[in-house]
Amino acid sequence: MQDPQASPAFILVRPQMGENIGAAARAMLNFGLERLRVVGPRDGWPNPKAVAMASGAGRLLDFAGPYPDVQAAIADCDYVFATTARNRELTKPVMTPERAMEHARALIAAGKRVGVLFGPERAGLENSDLVLANAIVSVPVNPDFPSLNLGQCVLLLGYEWRRQTACVPPEVMAMAGTDFASGIEVEKLGDHFEDRLEAAGFFFPATKAAGMKLVLRNMWSRLHLTRADVQSLHGMLRQIARHLPKDGD
């Protein structure tokens, strides 16, 4: 099991709705984050709506506090990020979520403790909160509609954290119970097609037949066929052949 200290603490500052606290907890656990802290929740604590929304991530709420103020929530943190969508005219590094979580990973690898502040739903973090942070995280959203739901913002940062720390290939092929066809299987499929097309008079005129067959062979090799694909295509050709008129019919 991963050491929970080997990840940033996500700190919800004066959240207003229990549902958003629960959604944040759920988003965190989706990406392997368990250090949730809640500062001054508007509707008190514990919050039944947060528990209901958190679903299977309810255990994060058991250790989330509440904390009386931001200073108490970040007391053990060596480095703090603060999320905000607005320019607060404070001189601080401003990072994208990707860069922030990259930096968080490096800090934690060096034995540091990291916190990330998320502001209340209505107006976000205040300047008095932001001055306690070492850096600001700004999401490159539509400037005409920059507001992010609290749960969405937590989800976005959680995703970037996971992406920075988990080795996940950018693309895989789901094989659905089959394997890619071997070279010989693709070659025999090409032979089958050539036989049927030859019988149908496709390769005409004869002077162009070799080039046409080369194009077809190249197509088969380019398609990355599975064994199931090859079997289906053989079956199609056999079925078509059964229903074509025989010579003399």
PDB file of C-alpha atoms in Angstrom:
ATOM      1  CA  MET A   1       0.000   0.000   0.000  1.00  0.00           C
ATOM      2  CA  GLN A   2       1.277   3.448  -0.914  1.00  0.00           C
ATOM      3  CA  ASP A   3       2.417   5.693   1.943  1.00  0.00           C
ATOM      4  CA  PRO A   4      -0.235   8.441   2.127  1.00  0.00           C
ATOM      5  CA  GLN A   5       2.497  10.926   3.037  1.00  0.00           C
ATOM      6  CA  ALA A   6       4.007  10.313  -0.409  1.00  0.00           C
ATOM      7  CA  SER A   7       1.303  12.463  -1.990  1.00  0.00           C
ATOM      8  CA  PRO A   8       0.074  16.040  -1.605  1.00  0.00           C
ATOM      9  CA  ALA A   9      -2.630  17.027   0.860  1.00  0.00           C
ATOM     10  CA  PHE A  10      -5.666  18.547  -0.876  1.00  0.00           C
ATOM     11  CA  ILE A  11      -7.093  21.281   1.358  1.00  0.00           C
ATOM     12  CA  LEU A  12     -10.635  22.556   0.812  1.00  0.00           C
ATOM     13  CA  VAL A  13     -10.874  26.065   2.221  1.00  0.00           C
ATOM     14  CA  ARG A  14     -14.316  27.113   3.539  1.00  0.00           C
ATOM     15  CA  PRO A  15     -16.283  24.810   1.212  1.00  0.00           C
ATOM     16  CA  GLN A  16     -19.955  25.671   1.057  1.00  0.00           C
ATOM     17  CA  MET A  17     -21.726  22.490  -0.056  1.00  0.00           C
ATOM     18  CA  GLY A  18     -21.349  19.033   1.430  1.00  0.00           C
ATOM     19  CA  GLU A  19     -21.954  17.517  -2.001  1.00  0.00           C
ATOM     20  CA  ASN A  20     -18.854  19.244  -3.344  1.00  0.00           C
ATOM     21  CA  ILE A  21     -16.744  17.992  -0.446  1.00  0.00           C
ATOM     22  CA  GLY A  22     -17.925  14.456  -1.166  1.00  0.00           C
ATOM     23  CA  ALA A  23     -17.267  14.858  -4.885  1.00  0.00           C
ATOM     24  CA  ALA A  24     -13.761  16.071  -4.107  1.00  0.00           C
ATOM     25  CA  ALA A  25     -13.089  13.052  -1.889  1.00  0.00           C
ATOM     26  CA  ARG A  26     -14.329  10.720  -4.593  1.00  0.00           C
ATOM     27  CA  ALA A  27     -12.182  12.416  -7.251  1.00  0.00           C
ATOM     28  CA  MET A  28      -9.128  12.195  -5.012  1.00  0.00           C
ATOM     29  CA  LEU A  29      -9.489   8.472  -4.386  1.00  0.00           C
ATOM     30  CA  ASN A  30      -9.984   7.900  -8.124  1.00  0.00           C
ATOM     31  CA  PHE A  31      -6.376   8.994  -8.541  1.00  0.00           C
ATOM     32  CA  GLY A  32      -4.863   7.473  -5.406  1.00  0.00           C
ATOM     33  CA  LEU A  33      -4.913  10.583  -3.209  1.00  0.00           C
ATOM     34  CA  GLU A  34      -6.068  10.185   0.392  1.00  0.00           C
ATOM     35  CA  ARG A  35      -4.883  13.263   2.292  1.00  0.00           C
ATOM     36  CA  LEU A  36      -8.025  15.412   2.352  1.00  0.00           C
ATOM     37  CA  ARG A  37      -8.301  18.367   4.723  1.00  0.00           C
ATOM     38  CA  VAL A  38     -11.318  20.614   5.243  1.00  0.00           C
ATOM     39  CA  VAL A  39     -11.052  24.157   6.623  1.00  0.00           C
ATOM     40  CA  GLY A  40     -14.128  25.838   8.135  1.00  0.00           C
ATOM     41  CA  PRO A  41     -16.912  24.093   6.158  1.00  0.00           C
ATOM     42  CA  ARG A  42     -19.965  26.348   5.969  1.00  0.00           C
ATOM     43  CA  ASP A  43     -22.518  23.686   6.922  1.00  0.00           C
ATOM     44  CA  GLY A  44     -20.609  22.151   9.814  1.00  0.00           C
ATOM     45  CA  TRP A  45     -18.889  18.820  10.269  1.00  0.00           C
ATOM     46  CA  PRO A  46     -19.450  15.928   9.853  1.00  0.00           C
ATOM     47  CA  ASN A  47     -21.657  16.558   6.857  1.00  0.00           C
ATOM     48  CA  PRO A  48     -24.141  13.815   5.827  1.00  0.00           C
ATOM     49  CA  LYS A  49     -24.359  15.138   2.263  1.00  0.00           C
ATOM     50  CA  ALA A  50     -20.587  14.910   1.905  1.00  0.00           C
ATOM     51  CA  VAL A  51     -20.656  11.308   3.131  1.00  0.00           C
ATOM     52  CA  ALA A  52     -23.427  10.380   0.695  1.00  0.00           C
ATOM     53  CA  MET A  53     -21.678  11.996  -2.280  1.00  0.00           C
ATOM     54  CA  ALA A  54     -18.293  10.497  -1.409  1.00  0.00           C
ATOM     55  CA  SER A  55     -19.717   6.987  -1.818  1.00  0.00           C
ATOM     56  CA  GLY A  56     -16.820   4.523  -1.475  1.00  0.00           C
ATOM     57  CA  ALA A  57     -14.373   7.337  -0.674  1.00  0.00           C
ATOM     58  CA  GLY A  58     -16.023   8.137   2.646  1.00  0.00           C
ATOM     59  CA  ARG A  59     -12.964   7.110   4.649  1.00  0.00           C
ATOM     60  CA  LEU A  60     -11.151  10.224   3.414  1.00  0.00           C
ATOM     61  CA  LEU A  61     -13.704  12.315   5.302  1.00  0.00           C
ATOM     62  CA  ASP A  62     -12.963  10.531   8.577  1.00  0.00           C
ATOM     63  CA  PHE A  63      -9.530  12.144   8.781  1.00  0.00           C
ATOM     64  CA  ALA A  64     -10.287  15.427   6.989  1.00  0.00           C
ATOM     65  CA  GLY A  65     -10.600  17.606  10.075  1.00  0.00           C
ATOM     66  CA  PRO A  66     -12.140  20.091  10.214  1.00  0.00           C
ATOM     67  CA  TYR A  67      -9.316  22.590  10.638  1.00  0.00           C
ATOM     68  CA  PRO A  68     -10.051  26.020  12.126  1.00  0.00           C
ATOM     69  CA  ASP A  69      -8.067  27.983   9.544  1.00  0.00           C
ATOM     70  CA  VAL A  70      -5.672  27.655   6.606  1.00  0.00           C
ATOM     71  CA  GLN A  71      -2.612  28.141   8.821  1.00  0.00           C
ATOM     72  CA  ALA A  72      -3.547  25.083  10.856  1.00  0.00           C
ATOM     73  CA  ALA A  73      -4.232  22.999   7.724  1.00  0.00           C
ATOM     74  CA  ILE A  74      -0.829  23.755   6.186  1.00  0.00           C
ATOM     75  CA  ALA A  75       1.198  23.760   9.407  1.00  0.00           C
ATOM     76  CA  ASP A  76       3.108  20.602   8.467  1.00  0.00           C
ATOM     77  CA  CYS A  77       3.567  21.513   4.775  1.00  0.00           C
ATOM     78  CA  ASP A  78       6.924  22.564   3.374  1.00  0.00           C
ATOM     79  CA  TYR A  79       5.455  23.844   0.107  1.00  0.00           C
ATOM     80  CA  VAL A  80       1.924  24.997  -0.687  1.00  0.00           C
ATOM     81  CA  PHE A  81       0.155  25.496  -4.008  1.00  0.00           C
ATOM     82  CA  ALA A  82      -3.018  27.597  -4.256  1.00  0.00           C
ATOM     83  CA  THR A  83      -5.529  27.200  -7.061  1.00  0.00           C
ATOM     84  CA  THR A  84      -7.174  30.306  -8.495  1.00  0.00           C
ATOM     85  CA  ALA A  85      -8.660  31.349 -11.814  1.00  0.00           C
ATOM     86  CA  ARG A  86      -8.053  35.067 -11.354  1.00  0.00           C
ATOM     87  CA  ASN A  87      -5.006  37.288 -11.419  1.00  0.00           C
ATOM     88  CA  ARG A  88      -4.629  38.508  -7.846  1.00  0.00           C
ATOM     89  CA  GLU A  89      -1.645  40.775  -8.579  1.00  0.00           C
ATOM     90  CA  LEU A  90       0.608  38.868  -6.237  1.00  0.00           C
ATOM     91  CA  THR A  91       4.234  38.176  -7.133  1.00  0.00           C
ATOM     92  CA  LYS A  92       4.367  34.378  -7.176  1.00  0.00           C
ATOM     93  CA  PRO A  93       5.170  31.597  -9.636  1.00  0.00           C
ATOM     94  CA  VAL A  94       2.065  30.710 -11.640  1.00  0.00           C
ATOM     95  CA  MET A  95       2.004  27.105 -12.856  1.00  0.00           C
ATOM     96  CA  THR A  96      -0.239  24.942 -14.964  1.00  0.00           C
ATOM     97  CA  PRO A  97      -1.684  21.886 -13.204  1.00  0.00           C
ATOM     98  CA  GLU A  98       0.782  19.712 -15.125  1.00  0.00           C
ATOM     99  CA  ARG A  99       3.810  21.719 -14.004  1.00  0.00           C
ATOM    100  CA  ALA A 100       2.508  22.028 -10.439  1.00  0.00           C
ATOM    101  CA  MET A 101       2.096  18.297  -9.974  1.00  0.00           C
ATOM    102  CA  GLU A 102       5.464  17.672 -11.615  1.00  0.00           C
ATOM    103  CA  HIS A 103       7.021  20.017  -9.060  1.00  0.00           C
ATOM    104  CA  ALA A 104       5.008  18.399  -6.260  1.00  0.00           C
ATOM    105  CA  ARG A 105       6.358  15.004  -7.221  1.00  0.00           C
ATOM    106  CA  ALA A 106       9.941  16.284  -7.114  1.00  0.00           C
ATOM    107  CA  LEU A 107       9.400  17.926  -3.722  1.00  0.00           C
ATOM    108  CA  ILE A 108       7.857  14.830  -2.209  1.00  0.00           C
ATOM    109  CA  ALA A 109      10.636  12.661  -3.622  1.00  0.00           C
ATOM    110  CA  ALA A 110      13.035  14.954  -1.734  1.00  0.00           C
ATOM    111  CA  GLY A 111      11.184  14.292   1.519  1.00  0.00           C
ATOM    112  CA  LYS A 112       9.071  17.468   1.553  1.00  0.00           C
ATOM    113  CA  ARG A 113       5.384  17.686   2.438  1.00  0.00           C
ATOM    114  CA  VAL A 114       3.120  19.419  -0.069  1.00  0.00           C
ATOM    115  CA  GLY A 115      -0.331  20.960   0.223  1.00  0.00           C
ATOM    116  CA  VAL A 116      -2.756  22.238  -2.425  1.00  0.00           C
ATOM    117  CA  LEU A 117      -5.383  24.837  -1.486  1.00  0.00           C
ATOM    118  CA  PHE A 118      -8.809  24.929  -3.157  1.00  0.00           C
ATOM    119  CA  GLY A 119     -11.103  27.869  -2.508  1.00  0.00           C
ATOM    120  CA  PRO A 120     -14.823  28.070  -1.720  1.00  0.00           C
ATOM    121  CA  GLU A 121     -17.278  27.663  -4.542  1.00  0.00           C
ATOM    122  CA  ARG A 122     -18.633  31.221  -4.722  1.00  0.00           C
ATOM    123  CA  ALA A 123     -15.500  33.346  -4.972  1.00  0.00           C
ATOM    124  CA  GLY A 124     -12.441  31.138  -4.598  1.00  0.00           C
ATOM    125  CA  LEU A 125      -9.482  31.813  -2.343  1.00  0.00           C
ATOM    126  CA  GLU A 126      -8.974  35.253  -0.861  1.00  0.00           C
ATOM    127  CA  ASN A 127      -5.690  37.147  -0.981  1.00  0.00           C
ATOM    128  CA  SER A 128      -5.195  36.368   2.703  1.00  0.00           C
ATOM    129  CA  ASP A 129      -5.186  32.673   1.734  1.00  0.00           C
ATOM    130  CA  LEU A 130      -3.013  33.115  -1.331  1.00  0.00           C
ATOM    131  CA  VAL A 131      -0.225  34.901   0.525  1.00  0.00           C
ATOM    132  CA  LEU A 132       0.307  31.705   2.521  1.00  0.00           C
ATOM    133  CA  ALA A 133       1.104  29.746  -0.659  1.00  0.00           C
ATOM    134  CA  ASN A 134       4.442  29.364  -2.392  1.00  0.00           C
ATOM    135  CA  ALA A 135       2.968  29.150  -5.892  1.00  0.00           C
ATOM    136  CA  ILE A 136      -0.302  29.559  -7.724  1.00  0.00           C
ATOM    137  CA  VAL A 137      -1.918  26.940  -9.953  1.00  0.00           C
ATOM    138  CA  SER A 138      -3.968  28.383 -12.793  1.00  0.00           C
ATOM    139  CA  VAL A 139      -5.974  26.191 -15.149  1.00  0.00           C
ATOM    140  CA  PRO A 140      -5.928  27.400 -18.791  1.00  0.00           C
ATOM    141  CA  VAL A 141      -9.712  27.616 -19.092  1.00  0.00           C
ATOM    142  CA  ASN A 142     -11.933  29.746 -21.328  1.00  0.00           C
ATOM    143  CA  PRO A 143     -11.319  33.339 -20.109  1.00  0.00           C
ATOM    144  CA  ASP A 144     -14.974  34.174 -20.776  1.00  0.00           C
ATOM    145  CA  PHE A 145     -16.097  31.393 -18.418  1.00  0.00           C
ATOM    146  CA  PRO A 146     -13.251  30.555 -16.023  1.00  0.00           C
ATOM    147  CA  SER A 147     -15.286  29.168 -13.119  1.00  0.00           C
ATOM    148  CA  LEU A 148     -14.637  25.529 -12.211  1.00  0.00           C
ATOM    149  CA  ASN A 149     -16.742  23.509  -9.799  1.00  0.00           C
ATOM    150  CA  LEU A 150     -14.761  22.516  -6.682  1.00  0.00           C
ATOM    151  CA  GLY A 151     -15.029  18.803  -7.462  1.00  0.00           C
ATOM    152  CA  GLN A 152     -13.939  19.429 -11.059  1.00  0.00           C
ATOM    153  CA  CYS A 153     -10.872  21.361  -9.956  1.00  0.00           C
ATOM    154  CA  VAL A 154      -9.869  18.618  -7.520  1.00  0.00           C
ATOM    155  CA  LEU A 155     -10.419  16.019 -10.246  1.00  0.00           C
ATOM    156  CA  LEU A 156      -8.201  17.918 -12.663  1.00  0.00           C
ATOM    157  CA  LEU A 157      -5.311  18.248 -10.199  1.00  0.00           C
ATOM    158  CA  GLY A 158      -5.762  14.644  -9.102  1.00  0.00           C
ATOM    159  CA  TYR A 159      -5.557  13.473 -12.696  1.00  0.00           C
ATOM    160  CA  GLU A 160      -2.353  15.422 -13.258  1.00  0.00           C
ATOM    161  CA  TRP A 161      -0.860  13.966 -10.077  1.00  0.00           C
ATOM    162  CA  ARG A 162      -1.684  10.434 -11.184  1.00  0.00           C
ATOM    163  CA  ARG A 163      -0.381  11.080 -14.679  1.00  0.00           C
ATOM    164  CA  GLN A 164       2.913  12.301 -13.241  1.00  0.00           C
ATOM    165  CA  THR A 165       3.363   9.297 -10.951  1.00  0.00           C
ATOM    166  CA  ALA A 166       1.839   6.320 -12.786  1.00  0.00           C
ATOM    167  CA  CYS A 167       3.373   4.691 -15.839  1.00  0.00           C
ATOM    168  CA  VAL A 168       0.381   4.547 -18.181  1.00  0.00           C
ATOM    169  CA  PRO A 169       0.960   4.077 -21.924  1.00  0.00           C
ATOM    170  CA  PRO A 170      -0.839   6.740 -23.972  1.00  0.00           C
ATOM    171  CA  GLU A 171      -2.460   4.116 -26.183  1.00  0.00           C
ATOM    172  CA  VAL A 172      -3.090   0.382 -25.965  1.00  0.00           C
ATOM    173  CA  MET A 173      -5.034  -2.038 -28.128  1.00  0.00           C
ATOM    174  CA  ALA A 174      -7.831  -3.894 -26.348  1.00  0.00           C
ATOM    175  CA  MET A 175      -7.710  -7.313 -28.016  1.00  0.00           C
ATOM    176  CA  ALA A 176     -11.101  -8.625 -26.818  1.00  0.00           C
ATOM    177  CA  GLY A 177     -10.006 -12.249 -26.571  1.00  0.00           C
ATOM    178  CA  THR A 178      -8.039 -12.461 -29.803  1.00  0.00           C
ATOM    179  CA  ASP A 179      -4.470 -11.889 -31.009  1.00  0.00           C
ATOM    180  CA  PHE A 180      -2.979 -10.180 -34.006  1.00  0.00           C
ATOM    181  CA  ALA A 181      -2.805 -12.444 -37.041  1.00  0.00           C
ATOM    182  CA  SER A 182       0.583 -13.905 -37.869  1.00  0.00           C
ATOM    183  CA  GLY A 183       2.370 -13.124 -41.105  1.00  0.00           C
ATOM    184  CA  ILE A 184       1.502 -16.507 -42.605  1.00  0.00           C
ATOM    185  CA  GLU A 185      -2.180 -16.087 -41.701  1.00  0.00           C
ATOM    186  CA  VAL A 186      -2.301 -12.722 -43.465  1.00  0.00           C
ATOM    187  CA  GLU A 187      -0.440 -14.194 -46.437  1.00  0.00           C
ATOM    188  CA  LYS A 188      -2.967 -17.025 -46.789  1.00  0.00           C
ATOM    189  CA  LEU A 189      -5.828 -14.527 -46.575  1.00  0.00           C
ATOM    190  CA  GLY A 190      -4.184 -12.612 -49.421  1.00  0.00           C
ATOM    191  CA  ASP A 191      -3.937 -15.844 -51.426  1.00  0.00           C
ATOM    192  CA  HIS A 192      -7.633 -16.529 -50.828  1.00  0.00           C
ATOM    193  CA  PHE A 193      -8.614 -13.049 -52.004  1.00  0.00           C
ATOM    194  CA  GLU A 194      -6.425 -13.297 -55.077  1.00  0.00           C
ATOM    195  CA  ASP A 195      -7.990 -16.643 -56.009  1.00  0.00           C
ATOM    196  CA  ARG A 196     -11.522 -15.292 -55.704  1.00  0.00           C
ATOM    197  CA  LEU A 197     -10.752 -12.033 -57.471  1.00  0.00           C
ATOM    198  CA  GLU A 198      -8.951 -13.876 -60.226  1.00  0.00           C
ATOM    199  CA  ALA A 199     -12.012 -16.057 -60.755  1.00  0.00           C
ATOM    200  CA  ALA A 200     -14.199 -12.938 -60.872  1.00  0.00           C
ATOM    201  CA  GLY A 201     -12.010 -11.320 -63.539  1.00  0.00           C
ATOM    202  CA  PHE A 202     -10.901  -8.482 -61.266  1.00  0.00           C
ATOM    203  CA  PHE A 203      -7.268  -8.437 -62.394  1.00  0.00           C
ATOM    204  CA  PHE A 204      -7.755  -6.794 -65.781  1.00  0.00           C
ATOM    205  CA  PRO A 205      -5.937  -6.067 -67.960  1.00  0.00           C
ATOM    206  CA  ALA A 206      -3.360  -8.756 -67.420  1.00  0.00           C
ATOM    207  CA  THR A 207      -0.506  -6.286 -67.795  1.00  0.00           C
ATOM    208  CA  LYS A 208      -1.635  -4.539 -64.589  1.00  0.00           C
ATOM    209  CA  ALA A 209      -2.380  -7.658 -62.540  1.00  0.00           C
ATOM    210  CA  ALA A 210       0.983  -7.795 -60.748  1.00  0.00           C
ATOM    211  CA  GLY A 211       0.707  -4.169 -59.613  1.00  0.00           C
ATOM    212  CA  MET A 212      -2.876  -4.637 -58.451  1.00  0.00           C
ATOM    213  CA  LYS A 213      -1.910  -7.677 -56.393  1.00  0.00           C
ATOM    214  CA  LEU A 214       0.978  -5.735 -54.834  1.00  0.00           C
ATOM    215  CA  VAL A 215      -1.419  -2.979 -53.766  1.00  0.00           C
ATOM    216  CA  LEU A 216      -3.712  -5.541 -52.144  1.00  0.00           C
ATOM    217  CA  ARG A 217      -0.836  -7.230 -50.281  1.00  0.00           C
ATOM    218  CA  ASN A 218       0.296  -3.858 -48.984  1.00  0.00           C
ATOM    219  CA  MET A 219      -3.223  -3.122 -47.768  1.00  0.00           C
ATOM    220  CA  TRP A 220      -3.414  -6.379 -45.791  1.00  0.00           C
ATOM    221  CA  SER A 221      -0.100  -5.732 -44.063  1.00  0.00           C
ATOM    222  CA  ARG A 222      -1.140  -2.157 -43.215  1.00  0.00           C
ATOM    223  CA  LEU A 223      -4.421  -3.120 -41.543  1.00  0.00           C
ATOM    224  CA  HIS A 224      -2.961  -4.950 -38.482  1.00  0.00           C
ATOM    225  CA  LEU A 225      -5.600  -7.650 -38.745  1.00  0.00           C
ATOM    226  CA  THR A 226      -6.446  -9.890 -35.806  1.00  0.00           C
ATOM    227  CA  ARG A 227      -6.977 -13.623 -36.137  1.00  0.00           C
ATOM    228  CA  ALA A 228     -10.700 -13.005 -35.695  1.00  0.00           C
ATOM    229  CA  ASP A 229     -10.599 -10.509 -38.582  1.00  0.00           C
ATOM    230  CA  VAL A 230      -8.837 -13.032 -40.810  1.00  0.00           C
ATOM    231  CA  GLN A 231     -11.301 -15.793 -39.972  1.00  0.00           C
ATOM    232  CA  SER A 232     -14.247 -13.477 -40.670  1.00  0.00           C
ATOM    233  CA  LEU A 233     -12.862 -12.432 -44.046  1.00  0.00           C
ATOM    234  CA  HIS A 234     -12.199 -16.060 -45.051  1.00  0.00           C
ATOM    235  CA  GLY A 235     -15.798 -16.855 -44.058  1.00  0.00           C
ATOM    236  CA  MET A 236     -17.155 -13.984 -46.136  1.00  0.00           C
ATOM    237  CA  LEU A 237     -15.251 -15.139 -49.199  1.00  0.00           C
ATOM    238  CA  ARG A 238     -16.444 -18.728 -48.803  1.00  0.00           C
ATOM    239  CA  GLN A 239     -20.062 -17.608 -48.377  1.00  0.00           C
ATOM    240  CA  ILE A 240     -19.875 -15.349 -51.441  1.00  0.00           C
ATOM    241  CA  ALA A 241     -18.381 -18.198 -53.473  1.00  0.00           C
ATOM    242  CA  ARG A 242     -21.229 -20.533 -52.484  1.00  0.00           C
ATOM    243  CA  HIS A 243     -23.819 -18.133 -53.845  1.00  0.00           C
ATOM    244  CA  LEU A 244     -22.089 -17.205 -57.080  1.00  0.00           C
ATOM    245  CA  PRO A 245     -23.273 -19.014 -60.224  1.00  0.00           C
ATOM    246  CA  LYS A 246     -21.045 -21.910 -61.247  1.00  0.00           C
ATOM    247  CA  ASP A 247     -19.666 -22.235 -64.767  1.00  0.00           C
ATOM    248  CA  GLY A 248     -22.402 -23.568 -67.023  1.00  0.00           C
ATOM    249  CA  ASP A 249     -25.257 -22.448 -64.742  1.00  0.00           C
TER     250      ASP A 249
END
